[in-house]
CSV table of C-alpha atoms and ligand atoms in Angstrom, one decimal:
chain,number,residue,atom,x,y,z
A,29,MET,CA,-86.1,90.8,-141.8
A,30,GLU,CA,-87.7,94.2,-142.3
A,31,LYS,CA,-89.6,94.4,-145.5
A,32,GLY,CA,-88.6,97.1,-148.1
A,33,ILE,CA,-91.0,99.8,-149.2
A,34,LEU,CA,-92.4,100.8,-152.6
A,35,VAL,CA,-91.2,104.2,-153.8
A,36,VAL,CA,-93.2,105.6,-156.6
A,37,ILE,CA,-91.5,108.2,-158.6
A,38,SER,CA,-93.6,110.1,-161.1
A,39,GLY,CA,-93.1,113.3,-163.0
A,40,PHE,CA,-93.8,114.8,-166.4
A,41,SER,CA,-92.1,113.1,-169.3
A,42,GLY,CA,-88.8,115.1,-169.5
A,43,ALA,CA,-88.6,116.0,-165.8
A,44,GLY,CA,-85.4,114.1,-165.4
A,45,LYS,CA,-86.8,111.2,-163.3
A,46,GLY,CA,-84.7,108.6,-165.1
A,47,THR,CA,-81.4,110.4,-164.3
A,48,VAL,CA,-82.5,110.9,-160.7
A,49,VAL,CA,-83.3,107.2,-160.3
A,50,LYS,CA,-80.0,106.2,-161.9
A,51,LYS,CA,-78.1,108.3,-159.4
A,52,ILE,CA,-80.1,106.8,-156.4
A,53,LEU,CA,-79.2,103.3,-157.6
A,54,GLU,CA,-75.5,104.2,-157.8
A,55,LYS,CA,-75.6,105.8,-154.4
A,56,SER,CA,-77.4,103.1,-152.3
A,57,SER,CA,-77.7,99.4,-152.5
A,58,ASP,CA,-80.9,99.6,-150.4
A,59,TYR,CA,-82.7,100.4,-153.6
A,60,CYS,CA,-83.6,98.6,-156.8
A,61,LEU,CA,-85.6,99.5,-159.8
A,62,SER,CA,-88.6,97.6,-161.2
A,63,VAL,CA,-88.3,97.3,-165.0
A,64,SER,CA,-91.6,97.8,-166.6
A,65,MET,CA,-93.2,96.1,-169.6
A,66,THR,CA,-94.4,98.3,-172.4
A,67,THR,CA,-95.8,98.1,-175.9
A,68,ARG,CA,-94.0,101.3,-177.1
A,69,ASN,CA,-91.1,101.0,-179.5
A,70,PRO,CA,-87.6,101.2,-178.0
A,71,ARG,CA,-85.8,104.6,-178.3
A,72,PRO,CA,-82.3,104.6,-179.7
A,73,GLY,CA,-79.9,103.4,-177.0
A,74,GLU,CA,-82.6,101.7,-174.9
A,75,VAL,CA,-81.8,98.1,-173.8
A,76,GLU,CA,-84.3,95.3,-173.6
A,77,GLY,CA,-84.6,94.1,-170.0
A,78,LYS,CA,-82.8,97.2,-168.6
A,79,ASP,CA,-85.0,100.1,-169.7
A,80,TYR,CA,-88.1,98.1,-170.4
A,81,PHE,CA,-89.3,94.7,-171.5
A,82,PHE,CA,-90.6,95.6,-175.0
A,83,VAL,CA,-93.5,93.4,-175.9
A,84,THR,CA,-96.4,93.2,-178.3
A,85,ARG,CA,-100.0,94.2,-177.4
A,86,GLU,CA,-100.9,90.5,-177.4
A,87,LYS,CA,-98.2,89.6,-174.9
A,88,PHE,CA,-99.1,92.6,-172.7
A,89,GLU,CA,-102.9,91.7,-172.7
A,90,GLN,CA,-102.0,88.0,-172.0
A,91,THR,CA,-99.9,89.2,-168.9
A,92,ILE,CA,-102.9,91.3,-167.7
A,93,LYS,CA,-105.1,88.2,-167.9
A,94,GLU,CA,-102.6,86.1,-165.9
A,95,ASN,CA,-102.6,88.8,-163.1
A,96,GLY,CA,-98.9,89.4,-163.9
A,97,PHE,CA,-99.0,93.1,-163.1
A,98,VAL,CA,-99.1,95.0,-159.8
A,99,GLU,CA,-100.5,97.9,-161.9
A,100,TYR,CA,-100.7,98.9,-165.5
A,101,ALA,CA,-101.9,101.9,-167.5
A,102,GLU,CA,-102.3,103.3,-171.0
A,103,PHE,CA,-100.2,106.4,-171.7
A,104,VAL,CA,-100.2,108.3,-175.0
A,105,GLY,CA,-101.3,105.3,-176.9
A,106,ASN,CA,-99.2,102.6,-175.3
A,107,TYR,CA,-99.5,100.1,-172.5
A,108,TYR,CA,-97.0,100.3,-169.5
A,109,GLY,CA,-97.1,97.8,-166.6
A,110,THR,CA,-95.2,96.8,-163.4
A,111,PRO,CA,-94.4,93.1,-163.4
A,112,ARG,CA,-95.7,91.6,-160.1
A,113,ALA,CA,-93.1,88.8,-159.4
A,114,TYR,CA,-90.0,91.1,-159.2
A,115,VAL,CA,-91.7,93.7,-156.9
A,116,GLU,CA,-92.9,91.1,-154.4
A,117,GLN,CA,-89.6,89.2,-154.3
A,118,LYS,CA,-87.5,92.4,-153.7
A,119,ILE,CA,-89.8,93.8,-151.1
A,120,ASN,CA,-89.6,90.5,-149.2
A,121,GLU,CA,-85.8,90.6,-149.4
A,122,GLY,CA,-85.9,94.0,-147.7
A,123,LYS,CA,-85.1,96.2,-150.7
A,124,ASN,CA,-86.9,99.5,-151.4
A,125,VAL,CA,-88.3,99.0,-154.9
A,126,ILE,CA,-88.5,102.1,-157.1
A,127,LEU,CA,-91.4,102.3,-159.6
A,128,GLU,CA,-90.9,105.0,-162.2
A,129,ILE,CA,-94.5,105.2,-163.4
A,130,GLU,CA,-97.2,107.7,-164.4
A,131,ILE,CA,-100.0,109.0,-162.4
A,132,GLN,CA,-102.8,106.4,-163.0
A,133,GLY,CA,-100.4,103.7,-162.0
A,134,ALA,CA,-99.2,105.7,-159.0
A,135,MET,CA,-102.8,106.0,-157.7
A,136,ASN,CA,-103.4,102.3,-158.1
A,137,ILE,CA,-100.2,101.5,-156.1
A,138,LYS,CA,-101.4,103.8,-153.3
A,139,LYS,CA,-104.7,101.9,-153.1
A,140,ILE,CA,-103.0,98.5,-153.0
A,141,TYR,CA,-100.0,99.5,-150.9
A,142,PRO,CA,-101.0,102.4,-148.6
A,143,GLU,CA,-97.5,102.4,-147.0
A,144,SER,CA,-95.8,103.2,-150.3
A,145,VAL,CA,-94.2,106.6,-150.7
A,146,LEU,CA,-95.3,108.7,-153.7
A,147,LEU,CA,-92.9,111.3,-155.0
A,148,PHE,CA,-93.6,113.7,-157.8
A,149,ILE,CA,-90.5,115.2,-159.5
A,150,THR,CA,-91.0,118.4,-161.5
A,151,PRO,CA,-88.7,120.8,-163.4
A,152,PRO,CA,-88.7,124.3,-161.9
A,153,THR,CA,-90.8,125.8,-164.8
A,154,ALA,CA,-93.0,124.7,-167.7
A,155,GLU,CA,-90.6,126.3,-170.2
A,156,GLU,CA,-87.8,124.3,-168.7
A,157,LEU,CA,-89.8,121.2,-169.3
A,158,GLU,CA,-90.3,122.0,-173.0
A,159,ARG,CA,-86.6,122.8,-173.3
A,160,ARG,CA,-85.6,119.4,-171.8
A,161,LEU,CA,-88.0,117.5,-174.0
A,162,LYS,CA,-86.6,119.2,-177.1
A,163,ASP,CA,-82.9,118.8,-176.0
A,164,ARG,CA,-83.5,115.0,-175.6
A,165,GLY,CA,-83.9,115.0,-179.4
A,166,THR,CA,-85.4,111.5,-179.5
A,167,GLU,CA,-89.0,112.4,-180.2
A,168,THR,CA,-90.9,114.1,-183.1
A,169,ASP,CA,-92.5,117.5,-182.6
A,170,ASP,CA,-95.9,115.8,-182.5
A,171,VAL,CA,-94.9,113.4,-179.7
A,172,ILE,CA,-93.3,116.3,-177.8
A,173,ALA,CA,-96.6,118.3,-178.2
A,174,GLY,CA,-98.5,115.3,-177.0
A,175,ARG,CA,-96.3,114.9,-173.9
A,176,LEU,CA,-96.5,118.6,-173.0
A,177,SER,CA,-100.3,118.5,-173.3
A,178,ARG,CA,-100.3,115.4,-171.2
A,179,ALA,CA,-98.2,117.2,-168.6
A,180,TYR,CA,-100.9,119.8,-168.2
A,181,GLU,CA,-103.4,117.0,-167.5
A,182,GLU,CA,-101.0,115.2,-165.1
A,183,ALA,CA,-100.4,118.4,-163.1
A,184,ALA,CA,-104.0,118.2,-161.9
A,185,GLY,CA,-103.0,115.0,-160.0
A,186,ILE,CA,-100.0,116.4,-158.2
A,187,ASP,CA,-102.0,117.0,-154.9
A,188,GLU,CA,-102.5,113.2,-154.6
A,189,TYR,CA,-98.8,112.6,-154.1
A,190,ASP,CA,-97.0,112.5,-150.7
A,191,PHE,CA,-94.2,114.8,-151.7
A,192,VAL,CA,-93.2,117.2,-154.5
A,193,ILE,CA,-89.5,117.5,-155.3
A,194,VAL,CA,-88.1,120.1,-157.8
A,195,ASN,CA,-85.4,118.9,-160.1
A,196,ASP,CA,-83.3,122.0,-160.7
A,197,ASP,CA,-79.9,120.9,-159.6
A,198,LEU,CA,-79.5,117.1,-160.1
A,199,ASP,CA,-77.4,116.3,-157.0
A,200,ARG,CA,-79.6,118.4,-154.7
A,201,CYS,CA,-82.7,116.6,-156.1
A,202,VAL,CA,-81.2,113.2,-155.4
A,203,GLU,CA,-80.3,114.2,-151.8
A,204,ASP,CA,-83.9,115.6,-151.4
A,205,VAL,CA,-85.4,112.3,-152.6
A,206,LEU,CA,-83.3,110.1,-150.3
A,207,GLU,CA,-83.9,112.4,-147.3
A,208,THR,CA,-87.6,112.5,-148.0
A,209,ILE,CA,-87.9,108.7,-148.1
A,210,GLU,CA,-85.9,108.3,-144.8
A,211,SER,CA,-88.4,110.7,-143.1
A,212,ALA,CA,-91.4,109.1,-144.7
A,213,LYS,CA,-90.3,105.8,-143.2
A,214,ARG,CA,-90.9,107.2,-139.7
A,215,GLU,CA,-94.5,108.2,-140.4
A,216,PRO,CA,-97.0,106.2,-138.4
A,217,VAL,CA,-98.5,104.4,-141.4
A,218,ARG,CA,-95.0,102.9,-142.2
A,219,VAL,CA,-94.1,101.8,-138.7
A,220,LYS,CA,-97.5,100.1,-137.9
A,221,ALA,CA,-96.0,96.7,-137.1
A,222,PHE,CA,-93.7,98.3,-134.5
A,223,THR,CA,-96.3,100.6,-132.9
A,224,GLU,CA,-98.9,97.9,-132.8
A,225,SER,CA,-96.6,95.6,-130.8
A,226,LEU,CA,-95.5,98.5,-128.6
A,227,LYS,CA,-99.2,99.3,-127.8
A,228,GLU,CA,-99.7,95.6,-127.0
A,229,ASP,CA,-96.7,95.5,-124.6
A,230,LEU,CA,-97.9,98.7,-122.9
A,231,LYS,CA,-101.3,97.1,-122.0
A,232,LYS,CA,-99.8,95.4,-119.0
A,233,TYR,CA,-99.1,98.7,-117.3
A,234,HIS,CA,-102.5,100.1,-118.0
A,235,LYS,CA,-104.6,100.7,-114.8
B,326,5GP,P1,-91.7,106.8,-171.6
B,326,5GP,O1,-92.4,106.3,-172.8
B,326,5GP,O2,-91.3,108.2,-171.6
B,326,5GP,O3,-90.6,105.8,-171.2
B,326,5GP,O4,-92.7,106.6,-170.4
B,326,5GP,C1,-94.0,107.3,-170.4
B,326,5GP,C2,-94.6,107.3,-169.0
B,326,5GP,O5,-95.0,106.0,-168.6
B,326,5GP,C3,-93.7,107.8,-168.0
B,326,5GP,O6,-94.4,108.7,-167.2
B,326,5GP,C4,-93.3,106.6,-167.2
B,326,5GP,O7,-92.9,106.9,-165.9
B,326,5GP,C5,-94.5,105.8,-167.3
B,326,5GP,N1,-94.3,104.4,-167.0
B,326,5GP,C6,-93.2,103.6,-167.3
B,326,5GP,N2,-93.4,102.4,-166.8
B,326,5GP,C7,-94.7,102.3,-166.3
B,326,5GP,C8,-95.4,101.3,-165.6
B,326,5GP,O8,-95.0,100.1,-165.5
B,326,5GP,N3,-96.7,101.6,-165.2
B,326,5GP,C9,-97.2,102.9,-165.4
B,326,5GP,N4,-98.4,103.1,-164.9
B,326,5GP,N5,-96.5,103.9,-166.0
B,326,5GP,C10,-95.2,103.6,-166.4
């Protein structure tokens, strides 16, 4: 069976990544989402095991020691990490696994899995980002200021991604993401097994 690919989705906090990912999962059974482990506190409405596995710093550091993460990073004072077992199992089952992670994690994934597809989702303007963060109403002004400041820093890394997708209209954005992934699958780096065997078979005709 063909292996699935890793799809990294990053974007500023408040870019609407979560909603985009939810729609993709509803639309296609080829995709599944890796649930991360974090040391941050749950927001109202967040569900253990669905949004995150919420753990203590001790438990997180223990998991690092056990090599239990594909990648992990610190973001605005908390740890976030991608559990290894789920990702490896689903990829082997042929599923495309979505990682909704920040930029340091994304760069680490690119190093370990060069065939992964890295997407950066952004709102159309900086002001729209501020508005979306405020409308969410789940964070204090201090936290929002921290996230906006972090967005400025993260913007410096956009060039490292494979694709940038603007989230203005949600349905359009979801279509763009799915089409982009389908095209990315045909790039040489992601069809290496096929092209290598084709080259091998062509050898017999070579004079
Ligand atoms: P939030 O606290 O808003 O849920 O997430 C903060 C940031 O951490 C977001 O950019 C989110 O994508 C990122 N994040 C969530 N899980 C992981 C993870 O497992 N690894 C990394 N590197 N970043 C993550």
